[in-house]
């Protein structure tokens, strides 16, 4: 894994809709979901779902397999874990997951979102730590 591959993975997840699609696929696990099941779960138009899936397939985050008349989509957990590991090892060297300054800023009212919290509120474990 290199910085370009990591950036491509992150860019492919760079929208709310893609993160939602990806989260549903990750929760489905190794079995994945058909495109029909994804559309039903997310209530997205077919063209919108196809657009977002294409970006994730091109980045290698999602693998598609035709099974009869359906296309099954599965997350590539190895790539997800490799990108996360590269990001943590190369981009965040010497930096903890929750720098004290960021927590101090958030708890002092520097952040106005509900997401701001304390170090105890932050889960630094990647969501995709699935081991097949």
Short mmCIF file of C-alpha atoms in Angstrom, two decimals:
data_model
loop_
_atom_site.label_atom_id
_atom_site.label_comp_id
_atom_site.label_asym_id
_atom_site.label_seq_id
_atom_site.Cartn_x
_atom_site.Cartn_y
_atom_site.Cartn_z
CA UNK A 1 0.00 0.00 0.00
CA UNK A 2 1.30 3.46 -0.85
CA UNK A 3 0.05 7.00 -0.28
CA UNK A 4 -1.66 7.15 -3.70
CA UNK A 5 -3.61 3.95 -3.05
CA UNK A 6 -4.61 5.13 0.41
CA UNK A 7 -5.77 8.47 -1.03
CA UNK A 8 -7.77 6.68 -3.73
CA UNK A 9 -9.54 4.58 -1.09
CA UNK A 10 -10.37 7.62 1.01
CA UNK A 11 -11.53 9.61 -2.01
CA UNK A 12 -13.86 6.77 -2.99
CA UNK A 13 -15.53 7.10 0.41
CA UNK A 14 -15.64 10.89 0.22
CA UNK A 15 -19.39 11.39 0.21
CA UNK A 16 -22.22 10.71 2.63
CA UNK A 17 -23.99 8.44 0.15
CA UNK A 18 -20.87 6.34 -0.48
CA UNK A 19 -20.20 6.00 3.22
CA UNK A 20 -23.78 4.83 3.71
CA UNK A 21 -23.51 2.27 0.90
CA UNK A 22 -20.15 1.09 2.20
CA UNK A 23 -21.40 0.80 5.79
CA UNK A 24 -24.31 -1.40 4.67
CA UNK A 25 -21.91 -3.62 2.73
CA UNK A 26 -19.47 -3.90 5.64
CA UNK A 27 -22.32 -4.90 7.97
CA UNK A 28 -23.38 -7.56 5.44
CA UNK A 29 -19.93 -9.14 5.77
CA UNK A 30 -18.31 -11.60 3.41
CA UNK A 31 -21.61 -12.66 1.86
CA UNK A 32 -22.24 -9.15 0.58
CA UNK A 33 -25.50 -7.94 -0.90
CA UNK A 34 -27.00 -7.88 -4.35
CA UNK A 35 -27.53 -4.53 -6.00
CA UNK A 36 -31.28 -5.06 -5.54
CA UNK A 37 -30.79 -5.61 -1.80
CA UNK A 38 -28.61 -2.50 -1.58
CA UNK A 39 -31.23 -0.40 -3.39
CA UNK A 40 -33.93 -1.64 -1.02
CA UNK A 41 -31.80 -1.04 2.08
CA UNK A 42 -30.83 2.49 1.06
CA UNK A 43 -33.81 3.63 -1.05
CA UNK A 44 -31.45 5.04 -3.68
CA UNK A 45 -32.30 5.37 -7.37
CA UNK A 46 -30.54 2.73 -9.50
CA UNK A 47 -28.46 5.31 -11.38
CA UNK A 48 -27.27 6.97 -8.15
CA UNK A 49 -26.33 3.65 -6.58
CA UNK A 50 -24.50 2.59 -9.76
CA UNK A 51 -22.52 5.85 -9.76
CA UNK A 52 -21.39 5.41 -6.16
CA UNK A 53 -20.65 1.70 -6.52
CA UNK A 54 -18.52 2.40 -9.60
CA UNK A 55 -16.28 4.76 -7.61
CA UNK A 56 -15.81 2.15 -4.88
CA UNK A 57 -15.23 -0.69 -7.37
CA UNK A 58 -12.66 1.43 -9.25
CA UNK A 59 -10.83 2.06 -5.97
CA UNK A 60 -10.93 -1.66 -5.15
CA UNK A 61 -13.01 -1.21 -2.00
CA UNK A 62 -15.93 -3.19 -3.40
CA UNK A 63 -15.75 -6.40 -5.42
CA UNK A 64 -18.65 -7.32 -7.68
CA UNK A 65 -19.55 -10.82 -8.82
CA UNK A 66 -22.32 -11.84 -11.17
CA UNK A 67 -24.44 -14.65 -9.75
CA UNK A 68 -27.09 -15.62 -12.27
CA UNK A 69 -29.06 -12.48 -13.06
CA UNK A 70 -27.86 -10.57 -9.99
CA UNK A 71 -24.65 -8.75 -9.19
CA UNK A 72 -23.36 -9.32 -5.66
CA UNK A 73 -21.26 -6.61 -4.02
CA UNK A 74 -18.78 -7.34 -1.24
CA UNK A 75 -16.33 -5.10 0.59
CA UNK A 76 -12.65 -6.00 0.15
CA UNK A 77 -11.70 -6.19 3.82
CA UNK A 78 -8.02 -6.80 3.04
CA UNK A 79 -7.77 -3.54 1.10
CA UNK A 80 -9.74 -1.63 3.72
CA UNK A 81 -7.47 -2.88 6.50
CA UNK A 82 -4.33 -2.19 4.43
CA UNK A 83 -5.44 1.39 3.69
CA UNK A 84 -6.27 2.01 7.35
CA UNK A 85 -2.94 0.52 8.48
CA UNK A 86 -1.05 2.63 5.95
CA UNK A 87 -2.85 5.78 7.00
CA UNK A 88 -2.10 5.13 10.67
CA UNK A 89 1.53 4.11 10.08
CA UNK A 90 2.57 6.70 7.51
CA UNK A 91 0.28 9.67 7.90
CA UNK A 92 -0.19 9.72 11.64
CA UNK A 93 3.30 8.80 12.86
CA UNK A 94 3.85 10.10 16.34
CA UNK A 95 0.27 11.36 16.69
CA UNK A 96 -2.25 9.70 18.96
CA UNK A 97 -5.75 9.02 17.68
CA UNK A 98 -7.08 11.83 19.87
CA UNK A 99 -4.47 14.57 20.29
CA UNK A 100 -4.87 16.33 23.64
CA UNK A 101 -5.17 19.70 21.90
CA UNK A 102 -8.13 18.52 19.83
CA UNK A 103 -9.95 17.22 22.89
CA UNK A 104 -9.20 20.40 24.84
CA UNK A 105 -10.48 22.50 21.93
CA UNK A 106 -13.67 20.45 21.64
CA UNK A 107 -14.45 20.41 25.36
CA UNK A 108 -13.74 24.14 25.69
CA UNK A 109 -16.55 24.90 23.27
CA UNK A 110 -14.34 25.22 20.20
CA UNK A 111 -16.54 22.76 18.34
CA UNK A 112 -20.25 23.35 18.16
CA UNK A 113 -21.29 19.97 16.82
CA UNK A 114 -22.77 17.19 18.86
CA UNK A 115 -19.86 15.02 17.72
CA UNK A 116 -17.39 16.94 19.89
CA UNK A 117 -16.56 15.12 23.06
CA UNK A 118 -13.80 13.79 25.20
CA UNK A 119 -11.08 11.27 24.51
CA UNK A 120 -13.30 8.63 26.11
CA UNK A 121 -15.95 9.33 23.46
CA UNK A 122 -13.61 8.56 20.58
CA UNK A 123 -13.34 5.02 19.27
CA UNK A 124 -10.04 4.82 17.39
CA UNK A 125 -10.74 1.28 16.21
CA UNK A 126 -11.38 1.14 12.46
CA UNK A 127 -14.89 0.06 11.54
CA UNK A 128 -13.60 -2.47 9.05
CA UNK A 129 -11.52 -4.81 11.17
CA UNK A 130 -13.32 -7.83 9.84
CA UNK A 131 -11.16 -10.92 9.60
CA UNK A 132 -12.62 -13.50 7.23
#
